[in-house]
Each structure stands twice: as C-alpha cells, then as structure tokens.
C-alpha cells in the first residue's frame, strides 16, 4: 500500500469549494488503484486567518508543512480583505521560496467540448516550464528619495544554477513528449540577463542533441501562442515570462479556471505544492458554479509527481470526456454546478475501471 500524506490548504474564496470536490476525486482514484491511500490534513490559512491572527500562516507553519509528501493548495488572496502583496508573500510565495520549489510547470491543451477563443485551435498541447525562484521576481531592490525624485529599483537576478536547472528540466520533459524545447527570451531589449539566458540555453542544448530547439523573443512568442499554439511542445521561460505565457495558455483553452500548476522541489528535500492557476474569485463564492477542473487537473499533476502517471492519464482522459459531453460550469459555456462536474468525473472514473476489468 502506497500512503501519501497531503497538506490541504483550501485558502480563500472558491478554493474552499473546488478543493473538497477535488479531494473526492483523489479518493475515487485511490479506490480504483486499490493499493493507494491518501491522508488529508487541512489547514485554515487564508485572508480570513490573517484578519484574525495578523499573519497568513503561523510562525511554525513551514515546520509543520515540511513533513508532508505534498501540499494541495486552492487559492490565495482577497484584496478587499488583505492587500495581495501581503497574502501572496505571506503564504504562497513564502512556501515556494522556503521549500525550494524552483520549477513551476503549467500545461495548456485543447479540450474537446470547450470553446477556445481561437478560430482553429488545432489540438494544441503544450507545457510551460517556468523558473520559479529568481529572475524578475527577486526581492532585490528598493525605493529611495521622495516627491519628484522618488525612485523605485527592481533588480532581476539570474544565476547559472537556477537558469540551467529550469532548462534541463524542460529538456528532460521534452523527451517524454514531442522532443522539442522553445526558449523564451528578450535578448534584443534586455541587455544583460537575456543574453545570459541565451548563452546558458545554448550550453544546455549541447547535452540534448536529439531534442529540437527554437528561441523566440517573448513578444513574438506571446503572439504565436495565439496564432499557432499547435507548433509548441515544451517552453522554458523565466519567472515573469513564464507567468505571462501561462495566463495566455489558460485563455486560449477557454478559461483560466481549468489551468493547473505544479511548484516542484526537485531535490526531494521538501514537499512540492500543487495549485490551480485561477484566483479566489470572491464574486462567485457560495454559488456552486466555480469550475473544479483546474483543481482536479492539478490533482492529476500531483499523481504524476508521485509516479502514478497511468492514473493521471486516466483522470485527464475522463475530464475531457466530461467536457465533451457538456458537463461544464458557466465560465466555459455550461450550466452544471461545481459538484455536478466533480461527481460526474468520479462516476466515470469508476465506470472506466469497471469496463477495463
């Protein structure tokens, strides 16, 4: 029996709705497997927690979380309650940095039954590998002077270690997919960090002679995500560029509500964290219309991380069956509730197992 201890942080807004629905799916997966068990421990850390305690998570929070096999996160943030820079840096980014979750991966694919805003999506299926620990989101910088002389300085920090780590991860993933890696750069305009990025990419490329490569400036790459996403396989990008590209990926799928993400600790020292890309969507809280697919697809990525790729593939196949048969929430043109979509996925998982016996 494989036993995984999962720390569950529903967080804010619709996180408290889509996370329970997804846990039901994971329990169904465990039932299918027969030799797999999940233990879930829930933590109430959120903006509401901040208002009560003055912190997004307790001082001992990281020490508690480090003992789990993975962290399953819902959504963080409600700017009407707590400014975003406090909520994100007090919980999400705090965990990412402390647990050395240096790689962020976010897939985007065309789903049958979903209406992409693209006229002809051509069955695109791509994966963005985002460097997750430094780059443009470094904490180096500050503000000086005041009045007309007030100055804000934000330094982007790129290390060879961090850059190469993300690129090698991308190349290794490409071996399992379509053997192609695209680098997101802007070396024609950013004169220090991006030429460095290009140099490291060329160095890493030498060790993967069987993998095809391309390099796009980020502005042209963003446009190509819209005009011809089907040509891409794995894209490797810096922290900021990866963040922007993956939001475009969610948009061309039809809704950011179905986009998942994994924050990976690649050295095995700390747990990795799995979260959907969507926010807390406070405007639809309590209406039972939040799209659970992003959170459930995130569960699929967690299964992959645990070495259960076959179960993960079965789950993503069932998700697509459900959307094709029009079990969809309103954000993607349907009339189903959160629970109806999640329950239908569970039901079909059980039926698919029965049929395969």
mmCIF file of C-alpha atoms in Angstrom:
data_model
loop_
_atom_site.group_PDB
_atom_site.id
_atom_site.type_symbol
_atom_site.label_atom_id
_atom_site.label_comp_id
_atom_site.label_asym_id
_atom_site.label_seq_id
_atom_site.Cartn_x
_atom_site.Cartn_y
_atom_site.Cartn_z
ATOM 1 C CA UNK A 1 0.000 0.000 0.000
ATOM 2 C CA UNK A 2 1.369 3.378 -1.066
ATOM 3 C CA UNK A 3 0.443 6.017 1.503
ATOM 4 C CA UNK A 4 0.732 9.749 0.828
ATOM 5 C CA UNK A 5 0.217 12.416 3.483
ATOM 6 C CA UNK A 6 -1.144 15.568 1.844
ATOM 7 C CA UNK A 7 -1.324 19.012 3.467
ATOM 8 C CA UNK A 8 -4.509 20.687 2.195
ATOM 9 C CA UNK A 9 -4.829 24.484 2.184
ATOM 10 C CA UNK A 10 -8.174 25.483 0.620
ATOM 11 C CA UNK A 11 -7.249 29.134 1.163
ATOM 12 C CA UNK A 12 -9.634 31.834 0.034
ATOM 13 C CA UNK A 13 -12.834 32.173 -1.965
ATOM 14 C CA UNK A 14 -13.652 29.357 -4.336
ATOM 15 C CA UNK A 15 -10.653 27.402 -3.075
ATOM 16 C CA UNK A 16 -12.946 26.258 -0.275
ATOM 17 C CA UNK A 17 -15.344 24.870 -2.897
ATOM 18 C CA UNK A 18 -13.103 23.306 -5.537
ATOM 19 C CA UNK A 19 -10.656 21.704 -3.100
ATOM 20 C CA UNK A 20 -13.231 19.447 -1.357
ATOM 21 C CA UNK A 21 -14.586 18.434 -4.761
ATOM 22 C CA UNK A 22 -11.084 17.508 -5.886
ATOM 23 C CA UNK A 23 -10.353 15.526 -2.736
ATOM 24 C CA UNK A 24 -13.385 13.379 -3.584
ATOM 25 C CA UNK A 25 -11.816 12.734 -6.983
ATOM 26 C CA UNK A 26 -8.492 11.765 -5.387
ATOM 27 C CA UNK A 27 -10.273 9.377 -3.021
ATOM 28 C CA UNK A 28 -12.013 7.825 -6.032
ATOM 29 C CA UNK A 29 -8.622 7.422 -7.723
ATOM 30 C CA UNK A 30 -7.296 5.686 -4.603
ATOM 31 C CA UNK A 31 -10.292 3.359 -4.655
ATOM 32 C CA UNK A 32 -9.592 2.488 -8.287
ATOM 33 C CA UNK A 33 -5.945 1.769 -7.599
ATOM 34 C CA UNK A 34 -6.583 -0.425 -4.584
ATOM 35 C CA UNK A 35 -3.021 -0.065 -3.345
ATOM 36 C CA UNK A 36 -3.014 3.701 -2.912
ATOM 37 C CA UNK A 37 -4.117 5.742 0.090
ATOM 38 C CA UNK A 38 -4.257 9.478 0.725
ATOM 39 C CA UNK A 39 -4.376 11.089 4.149
ATOM 40 C CA UNK A 40 -5.502 14.713 4.046
ATOM 41 C CA UNK A 41 -4.730 17.251 6.780
ATOM 42 C CA UNK A 42 -6.467 20.592 6.278
ATOM 43 C CA UNK A 43 -5.091 23.956 7.377
ATOM 44 C CA UNK A 44 -7.262 27.127 7.582
ATOM 45 C CA UNK A 45 -4.556 29.557 6.440
ATOM 46 C CA UNK A 46 -6.140 32.324 4.394
ATOM 47 C CA UNK A 47 -7.030 36.010 4.362
ATOM 48 C CA UNK A 48 -9.667 35.314 6.998
ATOM 49 C CA UNK A 49 -6.950 33.710 9.092
ATOM 50 C CA UNK A 50 -4.823 36.845 8.592
ATOM 51 C CA UNK A 51 -7.570 39.137 9.846
ATOM 52 C CA UNK A 52 -7.885 37.045 12.989
ATOM 53 C CA UNK A 53 -4.202 36.335 13.651
ATOM 54 C CA UNK A 54 -2.249 39.065 11.832
ATOM 55 C CA UNK A 55 -0.396 36.536 9.678
ATOM 56 C CA UNK A 56 -1.262 34.355 6.691
ATOM 57 C CA UNK A 57 0.159 31.279 8.382
ATOM 58 C CA UNK A 58 1.579 30.655 11.859
ATOM 59 C CA UNK A 59 5.285 31.008 12.520
ATOM 60 C CA UNK A 60 5.505 27.228 12.835
ATOM 61 C CA UNK A 61 3.664 26.691 9.537
ATOM 62 C CA UNK A 62 6.674 25.812 7.411
ATOM 63 C CA UNK A 63 7.981 23.430 10.044
ATOM 64 C CA UNK A 64 4.583 21.692 10.014
ATOM 65 C CA UNK A 65 4.303 21.513 6.237
ATOM 66 C CA UNK A 66 7.766 20.098 5.603
ATOM 67 C CA UNK A 67 6.712 16.697 6.958
ATOM 68 C CA UNK A 68 4.068 16.119 4.264
ATOM 69 C CA UNK A 69 4.544 14.391 0.910
ATOM 70 C CA UNK A 70 2.878 17.266 -0.951
ATOM 71 C CA UNK A 71 0.851 20.432 -0.474
ATOM 72 C CA UNK A 72 -2.529 20.754 -2.219
ATOM 73 C CA UNK A 73 -3.459 24.432 -2.422
ATOM 74 C CA UNK A 74 -6.736 26.017 -3.501
ATOM 75 C CA UNK A 75 -6.491 29.781 -3.914
ATOM 76 C CA UNK A 76 -4.774 32.627 -2.095
ATOM 77 C CA UNK A 77 -5.936 36.206 -1.928
ATOM 78 C CA UNK A 78 -8.831 38.570 -1.438
ATOM 79 C CA UNK A 79 -7.707 42.163 -1.961
ATOM 80 C CA UNK A 80 -10.865 43.523 -0.339
ATOM 81 C CA UNK A 81 -9.693 41.916 2.899
ATOM 82 C CA UNK A 82 -5.882 41.812 2.639
ATOM 83 C CA UNK A 83 -3.565 43.507 0.102
ATOM 84 C CA UNK A 84 -2.252 40.990 -2.443
ATOM 85 C CA UNK A 85 1.408 41.618 -1.624
ATOM 86 C CA UNK A 86 0.703 40.555 1.960
ATOM 87 C CA UNK A 87 -1.425 37.497 1.181
ATOM 88 C CA UNK A 88 0.815 36.137 -1.578
ATOM 89 C CA UNK A 89 4.161 36.767 0.099
ATOM 90 C CA UNK A 90 2.788 35.581 3.422
ATOM 91 C CA UNK A 91 1.647 32.196 2.175
ATOM 92 C CA UNK A 92 2.079 31.127 -1.464
ATOM 93 C CA UNK A 93 5.458 32.691 -2.225
ATOM 94 C CA UNK A 94 6.680 32.054 1.300
ATOM 95 C CA UNK A 95 6.141 28.329 0.779
ATOM 96 C CA UNK A 96 7.651 28.367 -2.721
ATOM 97 C CA UNK A 97 10.839 30.054 -1.547
ATOM 98 C CA UNK A 98 11.312 28.235 1.760
ATOM 99 C CA UNK A 99 10.734 24.815 0.203
ATOM 100 C CA UNK A 100 12.987 25.467 -2.788
ATOM 101 C CA UNK A 101 10.157 24.949 -5.277
ATOM 102 C CA UNK A 102 12.390 26.146 -8.060
ATOM 103 C CA UNK A 103 10.397 24.802 -11.013
ATOM 104 C CA UNK A 104 6.828 25.715 -11.935
ATOM 105 C CA UNK A 105 5.137 23.739 -14.683
ATOM 106 C CA UNK A 106 1.830 24.633 -16.303
ATOM 107 C CA UNK A 107 0.230 22.734 -19.191
ATOM 108 C CA UNK A 108 -2.293 24.014 -21.700
ATOM 109 C CA UNK A 109 -4.185 21.868 -24.176
ATOM 110 C CA UNK A 110 -7.273 21.939 -26.326
ATOM 111 C CA UNK A 111 -10.161 20.111 -24.670
ATOM 112 C CA UNK A 112 -12.976 18.587 -26.659
ATOM 113 C CA UNK A 113 -16.224 20.267 -25.742
ATOM 114 C CA UNK A 114 -14.621 23.570 -24.771
ATOM 115 C CA UNK A 115 -14.896 26.631 -26.954
ATOM 116 C CA UNK A 116 -11.460 28.100 -27.389
ATOM 117 C CA UNK A 117 -11.437 31.774 -28.395
ATOM 118 C CA UNK A 118 -9.145 30.684 -31.230
ATOM 119 C CA UNK A 119 -10.885 30.171 -34.560
ATOM 120 C CA UNK A 120 -8.915 26.964 -35.158
ATOM 121 C CA UNK A 121 -7.082 25.680 -32.062
ATOM 122 C CA UNK A 122 -5.709 22.646 -33.948
ATOM 123 C CA UNK A 123 -5.463 20.405 -30.852
ATOM 124 C CA UNK A 124 -2.590 22.309 -29.241
ATOM 125 C CA UNK A 125 -0.897 20.584 -26.317
ATOM 126 C CA UNK A 126 1.966 22.492 -24.709
ATOM 127 C CA UNK A 127 3.773 22.730 -21.397
ATOM 128 C CA UNK A 128 5.496 25.778 -19.934
ATOM 129 C CA UNK A 129 8.444 25.234 -17.578
ATOM 130 C CA UNK A 130 8.864 28.405 -15.547
ATOM 131 C CA UNK A 131 11.911 29.189 -13.442
ATOM 132 C CA UNK A 132 10.243 29.749 -10.079
ATOM 133 C CA UNK A 133 12.785 31.113 -7.623
ATOM 134 C CA UNK A 134 14.577 34.162 -9.005
ATOM 135 C CA UNK A 135 14.593 36.185 -12.240
ATOM 136 C CA UNK A 136 12.336 39.210 -12.395
ATOM 137 C CA UNK A 137 10.578 38.265 -9.147
ATOM 138 C CA UNK A 138 13.647 38.605 -6.967
ATOM 139 C CA UNK A 139 13.376 40.617 -3.767
ATOM 140 C CA UNK A 140 16.472 42.662 -4.603
ATOM 141 C CA UNK A 141 15.814 46.387 -4.953
ATOM 142 C CA UNK A 142 14.190 49.192 -3.042
ATOM 143 C CA UNK A 143 12.823 52.714 -3.056
ATOM 144 C CA UNK A 144 14.731 55.900 -2.352
ATOM 145 C CA UNK A 145 14.074 59.645 -2.174
ATOM 146 C CA UNK A 146 10.630 61.252 -2.244
ATOM 147 C CA UNK A 147 8.498 63.622 -4.264
ATOM 148 C CA UNK A 148 9.593 64.126 -7.859
ATOM 149 C CA UNK A 149 12.864 62.344 -7.097
ATOM 150 C CA UNK A 150 11.225 59.206 -5.725
ATOM 151 C CA UNK A 151 12.855 56.197 -7.351
ATOM 152 C CA UNK A 152 11.946 52.501 -7.374
ATOM 153 C CA UNK A 153 14.614 49.963 -8.285
ATOM 154 C CA UNK A 154 13.755 46.323 -9.002
ATOM 155 C CA UNK A 155 16.665 44.047 -9.826
ATOM 156 C CA UNK A 156 16.209 40.859 -11.842
ATOM 157 C CA UNK A 157 18.555 38.138 -10.620
ATOM 158 C CA UNK A 158 19.575 35.239 -12.874
ATOM 159 C CA UNK A 159 22.024 32.610 -11.652
ATOM 160 C CA UNK A 160 23.548 29.982 -13.904
ATOM 161 C CA UNK A 161 22.468 27.330 -11.400
ATOM 162 C CA UNK A 162 18.813 28.380 -11.403
ATOM 163 C CA UNK A 163 18.639 29.025 -15.130
ATOM 164 C CA UNK A 164 20.307 25.765 -16.100
ATOM 165 C CA UNK A 165 18.156 23.793 -13.659
ATOM 166 C CA UNK A 166 14.950 25.023 -15.321
ATOM 167 C CA UNK A 167 16.299 24.371 -18.796
ATOM 168 C CA UNK A 168 17.459 20.840 -18.035
ATOM 169 C CA UNK A 169 14.091 20.068 -16.509
ATOM 170 C CA UNK A 170 12.426 21.296 -19.707
ATOM 171 C CA UNK A 171 14.660 19.182 -21.936
ATOM 172 C CA UNK A 172 14.049 16.088 -19.803
ATOM 173 C CA UNK A 173 10.279 16.642 -20.044
ATOM 174 C CA UNK A 174 10.524 17.031 -23.814
ATOM 175 C CA UNK A 175 11.988 13.523 -24.009
ATOM 176 C CA UNK A 176 8.658 12.229 -22.664
ATOM 177 C CA UNK A 177 6.638 14.325 -25.108
ATOM 178 C CA UNK A 178 7.417 15.533 -28.641
ATOM 179 C CA UNK A 179 11.164 16.178 -28.327
ATOM 180 C CA UNK A 180 11.153 19.926 -28.738
ATOM 181 C CA UNK A 181 12.027 22.838 -26.429
ATOM 182 C CA UNK A 182 11.380 26.521 -27.087
ATOM 183 C CA UNK A 183 13.259 29.185 -25.140
ATOM 184 C CA UNK A 184 11.502 32.444 -24.212
ATOM 185 C CA UNK A 185 13.972 35.334 -24.348
ATOM 186 C CA UNK A 186 14.221 39.076 -24.964
ATOM 187 C CA UNK A 187 17.922 39.499 -25.630
ATOM 188 C CA UNK A 188 17.326 42.229 -28.184
ATOM 189 C CA UNK A 189 15.997 44.547 -25.482
ATOM 190 C CA UNK A 190 17.182 43.327 -22.073
ATOM 191 C CA UNK A 191 20.923 43.608 -22.429
ATOM 192 C CA UNK A 192 22.351 41.613 -19.520
ATOM 193 C CA UNK A 193 20.051 38.890 -18.196
ATOM 194 C CA UNK A 194 18.602 37.727 -21.507
ATOM 195 C CA UNK A 195 21.879 37.308 -23.440
ATOM 196 C CA UNK A 196 22.999 35.324 -20.390
ATOM 197 C CA UNK A 197 19.801 33.239 -20.628
ATOM 198 C CA UNK A 198 20.521 32.564 -24.317
ATOM 199 C CA UNK A 199 24.108 31.501 -23.583
ATOM 200 C CA UNK A 200 23.011 29.027 -20.915
ATOM 201 C CA UNK A 201 20.329 27.638 -23.243
ATOM 202 C CA UNK A 202 22.926 27.008 -25.959
ATOM 203 C CA UNK A 203 25.226 25.319 -23.422
ATOM 204 C CA UNK A 204 22.459 23.029 -22.126
ATOM 205 C CA UNK A 205 21.269 22.253 -25.653
ATOM 206 C CA UNK A 206 24.622 20.580 -26.410
ATOM 207 C CA UNK A 207 23.757 17.775 -23.971
ATOM 208 C CA UNK A 208 20.433 17.053 -25.714
ATOM 209 C CA UNK A 209 21.363 16.656 -29.375
ATOM 210 C CA UNK A 210 18.228 14.593 -30.060
ATOM 211 C CA UNK A 211 15.899 17.390 -28.934
ATOM 212 C CA UNK A 212 14.825 20.074 -31.407
ATOM 213 C CA UNK A 213 15.003 23.681 -30.207
ATOM 214 C CA UNK A 214 13.816 27.185 -31.035
ATOM 215 C CA UNK A 215 14.245 30.587 -29.431
ATOM 216 C CA UNK A 216 11.559 33.285 -29.529
ATOM 217 C CA UNK A 217 11.534 36.819 -28.186
ATOM 218 C CA UNK A 218 8.779 36.959 -25.600
ATOM 219 C CA UNK A 219 6.606 39.427 -27.515
ATOM 220 C CA UNK A 220 6.678 37.264 -30.651
ATOM 221 C CA UNK A 221 6.172 34.146 -28.538
ATOM 222 C CA UNK A 222 3.090 35.610 -26.858
ATOM 223 C CA UNK A 223 1.665 36.353 -30.301
ATOM 224 C CA UNK A 224 2.480 32.827 -31.511
ATOM 225 C CA UNK A 225 0.611 31.352 -28.537
ATOM 226 C CA UNK A 226 -2.468 32.962 -30.034
ATOM 227 C CA UNK A 227 -1.815 32.421 -33.743
ATOM 228 C CA UNK A 228 -0.179 28.971 -33.824
ATOM 229 C CA UNK A 229 -0.030 27.273 -30.394
ATOM 230 C CA UNK A 230 -0.051 23.825 -32.014
ATOM 231 C CA UNK A 231 3.628 24.191 -33.035
ATOM 232 C CA UNK A 232 4.867 24.196 -29.428
ATOM 233 C CA UNK A 233 5.795 21.323 -27.147
ATOM 234 C CA UNK A 234 7.784 22.400 -24.065
ATOM 235 C CA UNK A 235 8.575 26.067 -23.473
ATOM 236 C CA UNK A 236 11.137 27.173 -20.895
ATOM 237 C CA UNK A 237 10.875 30.691 -19.548
ATOM 238 C CA UNK A 238 12.000 32.993 -16.783
ATOM 239 C CA UNK A 239 9.787 33.725 -13.797
ATOM 240 C CA UNK A 240 7.961 36.706 -15.307
ATOM 241 C CA UNK A 241 7.836 35.477 -18.895
ATOM 242 C CA UNK A 242 6.533 32.085 -17.773
ATOM 243 C CA UNK A 243 3.857 33.732 -15.664
ATOM 244 C CA UNK A 244 2.583 35.758 -18.618
ATOM 245 C CA UNK A 245 2.706 32.876 -21.107
ATOM 246 C CA UNK A 246 0.756 30.539 -18.857
ATOM 247 C CA UNK A 247 -2.068 33.027 -18.445
ATOM 248 C CA UNK A 248 -2.271 33.170 -22.230
ATOM 249 C CA UNK A 249 -2.289 29.367 -22.201
ATOM 250 C CA UNK A 250 -5.303 29.400 -19.891
ATOM 251 C CA UNK A 251 -7.044 31.962 -22.060
ATOM 252 C CA UNK A 252 -6.664 30.007 -25.302
ATOM 253 C CA UNK A 253 -8.016 26.895 -23.590
ATOM 254 C CA UNK A 254 -11.219 28.803 -22.971
ATOM 255 C CA UNK A 255 -10.902 29.679 -19.296
ATOM 256 C CA UNK A 256 -8.147 30.172 -16.770
ATOM 257 C CA UNK A 257 -10.468 28.233 -14.468
ATOM 258 C CA UNK A 258 -9.233 24.955 -15.944
ATOM 259 C CA UNK A 259 -5.490 25.711 -15.807
ATOM 260 C CA UNK A 260 -3.330 23.783 -13.296
ATOM 261 C CA UNK A 261 0.166 24.322 -11.927
ATOM 262 C CA UNK A 262 2.856 22.452 -10.029
ATOM 263 C CA UNK A 263 5.554 24.084 -7.892
ATOM 264 C CA UNK A 264 8.270 21.454 -7.755
ATOM 265 C CA UNK A 265 11.050 20.840 -5.304
ATOM 266 C CA UNK A 266 13.427 18.855 -7.492
ATOM 267 C CA UNK A 267 15.976 17.823 -4.855
ATOM 268 C CA UNK A 268 13.492 15.896 -2.693
ATOM 269 C CA UNK A 269 14.324 17.880 0.426
ATOM 270 C CA UNK A 270 10.895 19.475 0.802
ATOM 271 C CA UNK A 271 7.348 18.790 -0.439
ATOM 272 C CA UNK A 272 6.161 20.135 -3.766
ATOM 273 C CA UNK A 273 2.981 22.206 -3.993
ATOM 274 C CA UNK A 274 0.115 21.818 -6.453
ATOM 275 C CA UNK A 275 -2.359 24.614 -7.199
ATOM 276 C CA UNK A 276 -4.717 25.798 -9.938
ATOM 277 C CA UNK A 277 -3.826 28.994 -11.774
ATOM 278 C CA UNK A 278 -7.172 30.704 -11.133
ATOM 279 C CA UNK A 279 -7.626 33.098 -8.242
ATOM 280 C CA UNK A 280 -10.088 33.067 -5.377
ATOM 281 C CA UNK A 281 -12.934 34.622 -7.454
ATOM 282 C CA UNK A 282 -14.787 36.171 -4.493
ATOM 283 C CA UNK A 283 -17.594 37.345 -6.806
ATOM 284 C CA UNK A 284 -18.890 33.790 -7.313
ATOM 285 C CA UNK A 285 -18.243 32.329 -3.859
ATOM 286 C CA UNK A 286 -21.181 30.346 -2.495
ATOM 287 C CA UNK A 287 -22.942 29.966 -5.841
ATOM 288 C CA UNK A 288 -21.661 26.426 -6.548
ATOM 289 C CA UNK A 289 -20.599 27.476 -10.058
ATOM 290 C CA UNK A 290 -16.801 27.582 -9.623
ATOM 291 C CA UNK A 291 -15.015 25.456 -12.201
ATOM 292 C CA UNK A 292 -13.345 22.500 -10.405
ATOM 293 C CA UNK A 293 -11.348 21.332 -13.451
ATOM 294 C CA UNK A 294 -8.274 23.459 -12.705
ATOM 295 C CA UNK A 295 -8.036 21.984 -9.211
ATOM 296 C CA UNK A 296 -8.752 18.442 -10.439
ATOM 297 C CA UNK A 297 -6.156 18.732 -13.225
ATOM 298 C CA UNK A 298 -3.780 19.908 -10.502
ATOM 299 C CA UNK A 299 -4.513 16.624 -8.715
ATOM 300 C CA UNK A 300 -3.517 14.833 -11.927
ATOM 301 C CA UNK A 301 -0.156 16.626 -11.833
ATOM 302 C CA UNK A 302 0.302 15.524 -8.234
ATOM 303 C CA UNK A 303 -0.363 11.914 -9.267
ATOM 304 C CA UNK A 304 2.300 12.257 -11.971
ATOM 305 C CA UNK A 305 4.719 13.602 -9.358
ATOM 306 C CA UNK A 306 4.076 10.526 -7.205
ATOM 307 C CA UNK A 307 4.924 8.242 -10.124
ATOM 308 C CA UNK A 308 1.293 7.372 -10.874
ATOM 309 C CA UNK A 309 1.313 8.605 -14.479
ATOM 310 C CA UNK A 310 -1.156 5.929 -15.642
ATOM 311 C CA UNK A 311 -3.734 7.058 -13.111
ATOM 312 C CA UNK A 312 -3.018 10.672 -14.014
ATOM 313 C CA UNK A 313 -3.612 9.965 -17.693
ATOM 314 C CA UNK A 314 -6.863 8.187 -16.926
ATOM 315 C CA UNK A 315 -8.013 11.220 -14.949
ATOM 316 C CA UNK A 316 -7.230 13.740 -17.701
ATOM 317 C CA UNK A 317 -8.949 11.481 -20.263
ATOM 318 C CA UNK A 318 -12.085 11.388 -18.115
ATOM 319 C CA UNK A 319 -12.021 15.166 -17.643
ATOM 320 C CA UNK A 320 -12.054 15.560 -21.414
ATOM 321 C CA UNK A 321 -14.892 13.047 -21.775
ATOM 322 C CA UNK A 322 -16.907 15.093 -19.299
ATOM 323 C CA UNK A 323 -16.343 18.394 -21.104
ATOM 324 C CA UNK A 324 -17.101 16.794 -24.456
ATOM 325 C CA UNK A 325 -20.429 15.608 -23.062
ATOM 326 C CA UNK A 326 -21.179 19.165 -21.901
ATOM 327 C CA UNK A 327 -20.799 18.766 -18.148
ATOM 328 C CA UNK A 328 -19.453 22.276 -17.783
ATOM 329 C CA UNK A 329 -19.686 25.206 -15.394
ATOM 330 C CA UNK A 330 -20.937 28.615 -16.646
ATOM 331 C CA UNK A 331 -17.456 30.082 -17.183
ATOM 332 C CA UNK A 332 -16.922 27.651 -20.057
ATOM 333 C CA UNK A 333 -20.418 27.854 -21.501
ATOM 334 C CA UNK A 334 -22.220 25.235 -19.447
ATOM 335 C CA UNK A 335 -24.958 25.060 -16.825
ATOM 336 C CA UNK A 336 -23.538 22.471 -14.438
ATOM 337 C CA UNK A 337 -22.579 23.167 -10.837
ATOM 338 C CA UNK A 338 -19.186 22.612 -9.265
ATOM 339 C CA UNK A 339 -20.357 19.438 -7.565
ATOM 340 C CA UNK A 340 -22.112 18.034 -10.625
ATOM 341 C CA UNK A 341 -18.913 18.279 -12.705
ATOM 342 C CA UNK A 342 -16.766 16.721 -9.980
ATOM 343 C CA UNK A 343 -19.312 13.973 -9.271
ATOM 344 C CA UNK A 344 -19.556 13.118 -12.970
ATOM 345 C CA UNK A 345 -15.769 12.761 -13.137
ATOM 346 C CA UNK A 346 -15.844 10.409 -10.135
ATOM 347 C CA UNK A 347 -18.687 8.395 -11.627
ATOM 348 C CA UNK A 348 -16.914 7.945 -14.956
ATOM 349 C CA UNK A 349 -13.657 7.007 -13.279
ATOM 350 C CA UNK A 350 -15.454 4.177 -11.514
ATOM 351 C CA UNK A 351 -17.199 3.101 -14.710
ATOM 352 C CA UNK A 352 -13.979 3.132 -16.733
ATOM 353 C CA UNK A 353 -12.330 0.866 -14.198
ATOM 354 C CA UNK A 354 -15.305 -1.499 -14.277
ATOM 355 C CA UNK A 355 -15.162 -1.664 -18.067
ATOM 356 C CA UNK A 356 -11.429 -2.416 -18.071
ATOM 357 C CA UNK A 357 -11.700 -5.450 -15.786
#
